[in-house]
């Protein structure tokens, strides 16, 4: 037999022979045994974490409800309590507030009641937001704020006069009188509310006078317009009469001539004797 055939036969016999048996398979790996105390600790930790999550949710819900209540209170203050013709009252500021304070308060309040944050009460939020913006713009206008402060000073003097106090009292003296035991301590309504009320009365009186003046001016303009219309109608009537008179001139002349001719014929006719 050739050598190549013997080698191939040997390889085939060696490949077809079964592999030697390996070591027997061992038992499946066992899970690590957790001690009872450790399992109890993990269970209590999970329960504590769940309780903490519920607590956070409750706190978050309470915070949201508190924030919503503060939004409604601010809306009611601006739309119901504050005098709309007093920018200080709308922004809940005093006369001493500088521009930085005004801007800070405006930003805080406008963010609180921004219409985008109050979908359930958006109409009122838009109205209040607009009032805040107008109040800030008013106080940033130097001329208008000066006029406002002058009116506030008059209101302060009126309030002092109503309390039988010297109207020459300065702001510092008034502040000293508001301490416990002072003449302005325990006032009902308070001193600041009295000044606001006096300012409201003064402003409303001025507004009423302005409206009456505007009304009187409008009525005068209406009367003047009526007089002009009547004069124009009379002028037109006279012009129409003059035109009619001129248009009938030829007719009147012809009538007069006819009348004259008839009178002449009557004079020339012989008289009839009886």
Tab-separated table of C-alpha atoms in Angstrom:
chain	number	residue	atom	x	y	z
A	1	UNK	CA	0.000	0.000	0.000
A	2	UNK	CA	1.340	3.391	-0.813
A	3	UNK	CA	2.560	5.604	1.999
A	4	UNK	CA	0.057	8.452	1.260
A	5	UNK	CA	-2.860	6.034	1.543
A	6	UNK	CA	-1.627	4.727	4.873
A	7	UNK	CA	-1.254	8.261	6.271
A	8	UNK	CA	-4.732	9.335	5.143
A	9	UNK	CA	-6.231	6.178	6.614
A	10	UNK	CA	-4.478	6.861	9.888
A	11	UNK	CA	-5.791	10.434	9.985
A	12	UNK	CA	-9.361	9.306	9.325
A	13	UNK	CA	-9.176	6.687	12.031
A	14	UNK	CA	-7.769	9.186	14.503
A	15	UNK	CA	-10.448	11.829	13.723
A	16	UNK	CA	-13.323	9.382	14.019
A	17	UNK	CA	-12.217	8.066	17.390
A	18	UNK	CA	-14.261	9.498	20.365
A	19	UNK	CA	-12.737	12.207	22.542
A	20	UNK	CA	-11.645	11.174	25.985
A	21	UNK	CA	-14.280	11.913	28.664
A	22	UNK	CA	-13.820	15.223	30.550
A	23	UNK	CA	-14.494	15.952	34.181
A	24	UNK	CA	-18.140	15.609	35.253
A	25	UNK	CA	-20.173	18.924	35.264
A	26	UNK	CA	-20.362	20.579	38.622
A	27	UNK	CA	-23.526	21.877	40.364
A	28	UNK	CA	-25.005	25.265	39.187
A	29	UNK	CA	-23.620	28.349	40.937
A	30	UNK	CA	-25.580	29.286	44.021
A	31	UNK	CA	-26.818	32.804	44.716
A	32	UNK	CA	-25.120	34.551	47.560
A	33	UNK	CA	-27.156	34.233	50.682
A	34	UNK	CA	-28.174	37.645	52.018
A	35	UNK	CA	-28.349	37.768	55.759
A	36	UNK	CA	-31.774	38.440	57.246
A	37	UNK	CA	-30.694	41.690	58.877
A	38	UNK	CA	-29.290	42.999	55.591
A	39	UNK	CA	-32.511	42.189	53.737
A	40	UNK	CA	-34.548	43.915	56.420
A	41	UNK	CA	-32.291	46.942	56.195
A	42	UNK	CA	-32.702	47.125	52.397
A	43	UNK	CA	-36.496	46.793	52.715
A	44	UNK	CA	-36.647	49.555	55.311
A	45	UNK	CA	-34.418	51.744	53.130
A	46	UNK	CA	-36.748	51.230	50.162
A	47	UNK	CA	-39.756	52.052	52.327
A	48	UNK	CA	-38.014	55.136	53.665
A	49	UNK	CA	-37.136	56.236	50.146
A	50	UNK	CA	-40.730	55.746	49.024
A	51	UNK	CA	-41.977	57.683	52.035
A	52	UNK	CA	-39.497	60.458	51.279
A	53	UNK	CA	-40.701	60.591	47.668
A	54	UNK	CA	-44.311	60.881	48.825
A	55	UNK	CA	-43.287	63.602	51.268
A	56	UNK	CA	-41.537	65.533	48.506
A	57	UNK	CA	-44.625	65.218	46.325
A	58	UNK	CA	-46.835	66.481	49.141
A	59	UNK	CA	-44.478	69.370	49.815
A	60	UNK	CA	-44.351	70.192	46.114
A	61	UNK	CA	-48.147	70.148	45.900
A	62	UNK	CA	-48.423	72.316	49.016
A	63	UNK	CA	-45.883	74.755	47.583
A	64	UNK	CA	-47.824	74.953	44.325
A	65	UNK	CA	-51.067	75.602	46.180
A	66	UNK	CA	-49.382	78.271	48.293
A	67	UNK	CA	-47.962	79.913	45.172
A	68	UNK	CA	-51.388	79.849	43.493
A	69	UNK	CA	-52.951	81.493	46.564
A	70	UNK	CA	-50.295	84.204	46.521
A	71	UNK	CA	-51.061	84.822	42.836
A	72	UNK	CA	-54.767	85.245	43.554
A	73	UNK	CA	-54.074	87.547	46.512
A	74	UNK	CA	-51.879	89.757	44.347
A	75	UNK	CA	-54.494	89.871	41.589
A	76	UNK	CA	-57.179	90.871	44.095
A	77	UNK	CA	-54.905	93.515	45.603
A	78	UNK	CA	-54.161	95.121	42.237
A	79	UNK	CA	-57.635	94.877	40.715
A	80	UNK	CA	-59.848	95.363	43.783
A	81	UNK	CA	-57.905	97.116	46.543
A	82	UNK	CA	-55.357	99.374	44.856
A	83	UNK	CA	-56.460	102.762	43.525
A	84	UNK	CA	-55.802	102.603	39.799
A	85	UNK	CA	-54.887	106.277	39.558
A	86	UNK	CA	-52.116	105.870	42.151
A	87	UNK	CA	-49.026	104.107	40.721
A	88	UNK	CA	-47.522	103.829	44.215
A	89	UNK	CA	-50.606	101.948	45.359
A	90	UNK	CA	-50.584	99.601	42.368
A	91	UNK	CA	-46.947	98.643	42.951
A	92	UNK	CA	-47.391	98.765	46.752
A	93	UNK	CA	-44.544	101.279	47.131
A	94	UNK	CA	-43.877	104.481	49.047
A	95	UNK	CA	-42.768	107.832	47.671
A	96	UNK	CA	-39.226	107.168	48.834
A	97	UNK	CA	-38.739	104.258	46.394
A	98	UNK	CA	-35.946	104.834	43.888
A	99	UNK	CA	-35.882	103.554	40.308
A	100	UNK	CA	-33.931	100.433	41.255
A	101	UNK	CA	-36.510	99.504	43.888
A	102	UNK	CA	-39.358	100.248	41.493
A	103	UNK	CA	-37.847	98.006	38.835
A	104	UNK	CA	-37.169	95.222	41.338
A	105	UNK	CA	-40.716	95.264	42.725
A	106	UNK	CA	-42.225	95.455	39.255
A	107	UNK	CA	-40.197	92.475	38.076
A	108	UNK	CA	-41.147	90.398	41.113
A	109	UNK	CA	-44.863	91.145	40.858
A	110	UNK	CA	-45.037	90.847	37.075
A	111	UNK	CA	-43.399	87.417	37.228
A	112	UNK	CA	-45.830	86.366	39.945
A	113	UNK	CA	-48.980	87.227	37.977
A	114	UNK	CA	-47.691	86.801	34.442
A	115	UNK	CA	-50.600	85.728	32.184
A	116	UNK	CA	-48.595	82.763	30.879
A	117	UNK	CA	-48.510	81.369	34.433
A	118	UNK	CA	-52.219	81.887	35.087
A	119	UNK	CA	-54.075	80.070	32.346
A	120	UNK	CA	-57.139	79.614	34.573
A	121	UNK	CA	-57.431	83.359	35.243
A	122	UNK	CA	-55.679	84.816	32.226
A	123	UNK	CA	-58.074	87.719	31.590
A	124	UNK	CA	-57.595	89.199	35.057
A	125	UNK	CA	-53.880	88.450	34.921
A	126	UNK	CA	-53.530	90.396	31.671
A	127	UNK	CA	-55.395	93.359	33.160
A	128	UNK	CA	-53.270	93.377	36.325
A	129	UNK	CA	-50.057	92.897	34.339
A	130	UNK	CA	-50.958	95.902	32.176
A	131	UNK	CA	-51.625	98.028	35.277
A	132	UNK	CA	-48.224	97.115	36.723
A	133	UNK	CA	-46.480	98.063	33.481
A	134	UNK	CA	-48.288	101.408	33.265
A	135	UNK	CA	-47.498	102.160	36.924
A	136	UNK	CA	-43.796	101.514	36.382
A	137	UNK	CA	-43.730	103.669	33.232
A	138	UNK	CA	-45.553	106.441	35.105
A	139	UNK	CA	-43.014	106.473	37.936
A	140	UNK	CA	-40.104	106.384	35.487
A	141	UNK	CA	-41.459	109.571	33.875
A	142	UNK	CA	-39.820	112.361	35.868
A	143	UNK	CA	-42.395	115.060	35.089
A	144	UNK	CA	-45.416	112.897	35.848
A	145	UNK	CA	-43.879	111.531	39.031
A	146	UNK	CA	-43.153	115.066	40.210
A	147	UNK	CA	-46.805	116.021	39.708
A	148	UNK	CA	-47.846	112.833	41.513
A	149	UNK	CA	-45.597	113.604	44.486
A	150	UNK	CA	-47.002	117.130	44.703
A	151	UNK	CA	-50.524	115.732	44.892
A	152	UNK	CA	-49.396	113.221	47.522
A	153	UNK	CA	-47.949	116.095	49.578
A	154	UNK	CA	-51.296	117.900	49.384
A	155	UNK	CA	-53.044	114.702	50.485
A	156	UNK	CA	-50.662	114.458	53.440
A	157	UNK	CA	-51.497	118.021	54.478
A	158	UNK	CA	-55.224	117.294	54.213
A	159	UNK	CA	-54.805	114.212	56.400
A	160	UNK	CA	-52.882	116.250	58.987
A	161	UNK	CA	-55.570	118.927	58.971
A	162	UNK	CA	-58.277	116.311	59.530
A	163	UNK	CA	-56.348	115.070	62.582
A	164	UNK	CA	-55.894	118.637	63.902
A	165	UNK	CA	-52.118	118.393	63.469
A	166	UNK	CA	-49.807	121.055	62.016
A	167	UNK	CA	-49.697	120.747	58.234
A	168	UNK	CA	-46.048	121.838	58.360
A	169	UNK	CA	-44.966	118.510	59.876
A	170	UNK	CA	-42.162	116.876	57.912
A	171	UNK	CA	-42.028	113.226	56.880
A	172	UNK	CA	-39.525	112.490	59.650
A	173	UNK	CA	-41.764	114.093	62.263
A	174	UNK	CA	-44.738	112.126	60.976
A	175	UNK	CA	-42.716	108.931	61.162
A	176	UNK	CA	-41.765	109.676	64.766
A	177	UNK	CA	-45.421	110.208	65.652
A	178	UNK	CA	-46.230	106.696	64.393
A	179	UNK	CA	-44.107	104.957	67.022
A	180	UNK	CA	-45.923	103.458	70.026
A	181	UNK	CA	-47.262	106.278	72.150
A	182	UNK	CA	-47.143	108.816	69.325
A	183	UNK	CA	-50.100	110.848	68.157
A	184	UNK	CA	-50.386	108.754	64.990
A	185	UNK	CA	-50.041	105.416	66.754
A	186	UNK	CA	-53.009	103.051	66.512
A	187	UNK	CA	-54.961	105.089	63.974
A	188	UNK	CA	-57.866	103.363	62.260
A	189	UNK	CA	-57.471	103.596	59.337
A	190	UNK	CA	-53.703	103.821	59.560
A	191	UNK	CA	-51.776	106.943	58.634
A	192	UNK	CA	-50.666	105.588	55.266
A	193	UNK	CA	-54.201	104.480	54.440
A	194	UNK	CA	-55.503	107.932	55.381
A	195	UNK	CA	-53.041	109.596	53.029
A	196	UNK	CA	-54.014	107.203	50.234
A	197	UNK	CA	-57.684	107.926	50.871
A	198	UNK	CA	-57.112	111.693	50.779
A	199	UNK	CA	-55.128	111.303	47.569
A	200	UNK	CA	-57.999	109.303	46.102
A	201	UNK	CA	-60.543	111.999	46.971
A	202	UNK	CA	-58.346	114.781	45.581
A	203	UNK	CA	-57.646	112.876	42.375
A	204	UNK	CA	-61.282	111.953	41.844
A	205	UNK	CA	-62.345	115.571	42.417
A	206	UNK	CA	-59.777	116.759	39.884
A	207	UNK	CA	-60.856	114.088	37.437
A	208	UNK	CA	-64.495	115.079	37.909
A	209	UNK	CA	-63.633	118.727	37.250
A	210	UNK	CA	-61.725	117.754	34.117
A	211	UNK	CA	-64.616	115.675	32.862
A	212	UNK	CA	-67.080	118.484	33.557
A	213	UNK	CA	-64.819	120.926	31.727
A	214	UNK	CA	-64.583	118.544	28.785
A	215	UNK	CA	-68.348	118.059	28.840
A	216	UNK	CA	-68.969	121.815	28.946
A	217	UNK	CA	-66.528	122.309	26.095
A	218	UNK	CA	-68.251	119.637	24.057
A	219	UNK	CA	-71.662	121.154	24.778
A	220	UNK	CA	-70.365	124.603	23.789
A	221	UNK	CA	-68.958	123.163	20.583
A	222	UNK	CA	-72.297	121.477	19.869
A	223	UNK	CA	-74.185	124.750	20.492
A	224	UNK	CA	-71.750	126.648	18.283
A	225	UNK	CA	-72.171	124.040	15.568
A	226	UNK	CA	-75.955	124.359	15.816
A	227	UNK	CA	-75.700	128.147	15.528
A	228	UNK	CA	-73.452	127.786	12.497
A	229	UNK	CA	-75.889	125.339	10.942
A	230	UNK	CA	-78.810	127.694	11.629
A	231	UNK	CA	-76.909	130.657	10.178
A	232	UNK	CA	-75.957	128.602	7.141
A	233	UNK	CA	-79.562	127.496	6.685
A	234	UNK	CA	-80.760	131.115	6.928
A	235	UNK	CA	-78.129	132.252	4.447
A	236	UNK	CA	-79.149	129.506	2.066
A	237	UNK	CA	-82.829	130.397	2.453
A	238	UNK	CA	-82.132	134.048	1.651
A	239	UNK	CA	-79.958	133.051	-1.284
A	240	UNK	CA	-82.746	130.826	-2.614
A	241	UNK	CA	-85.234	133.663	-2.229
A	242	UNK	CA	-82.921	136.055	-4.062
A	243	UNK	CA	-82.383	133.529	-6.835
A	244	UNK	CA	-86.110	132.927	-7.138
A	245	UNK	CA	-86.700	136.686	-7.265
A	246	UNK	CA	-84.115	137.106	-9.996
A	247	UNK	CA	-85.457	134.166	-11.974
A	248	UNK	CA	-88.978	135.606	-11.876
A	249	UNK	CA	-87.835	139.099	-12.913
A	250	UNK	CA	-88.700	138.635	-16.600
A	251	UNK	CA	-92.071	137.186	-15.723
A	252	UNK	CA	-92.821	140.095	-13.449
A	253	UNK	CA	-91.708	142.584	-16.093
A	254	UNK	CA	-93.921	140.963	-18.696
A	255	UNK	CA	-96.815	140.955	-16.299
A	256	UNK	CA	-96.311	144.630	-15.541
A	257	UNK	CA	-96.149	145.482	-19.217
A	258	UNK	CA	-99.311	143.533	-19.908
A	259	UNK	CA	-100.994	145.356	-17.083
A	260	UNK	CA	-99.884	148.724	-18.477
A	261	UNK	CA	-101.188	147.902	-21.950
A	262	UNK	CA	-104.550	146.854	-20.583
A	263	UNK	CA	-104.837	150.077	-18.624
A	264	UNK	CA	-104.125	152.177	-21.728
A	265	UNK	CA	-106.777	150.384	-23.771
A	266	UNK	CA	-109.335	151.041	-21.101
A	267	UNK	CA	-108.535	154.756	-21.142
A	268	UNK	CA	-108.910	155.068	-24.976
A	269	UNK	CA	-112.284	153.303	-25.238
A	270	UNK	CA	-115.222	155.817	-25.522
A	271	UNK	CA	-117.536	156.108	-22.680
A	272	UNK	CA	-121.097	154.920	-23.237
A	273	UNK	CA	-123.742	157.614	-22.655
A	274	UNK	CA	-126.983	156.670	-21.144
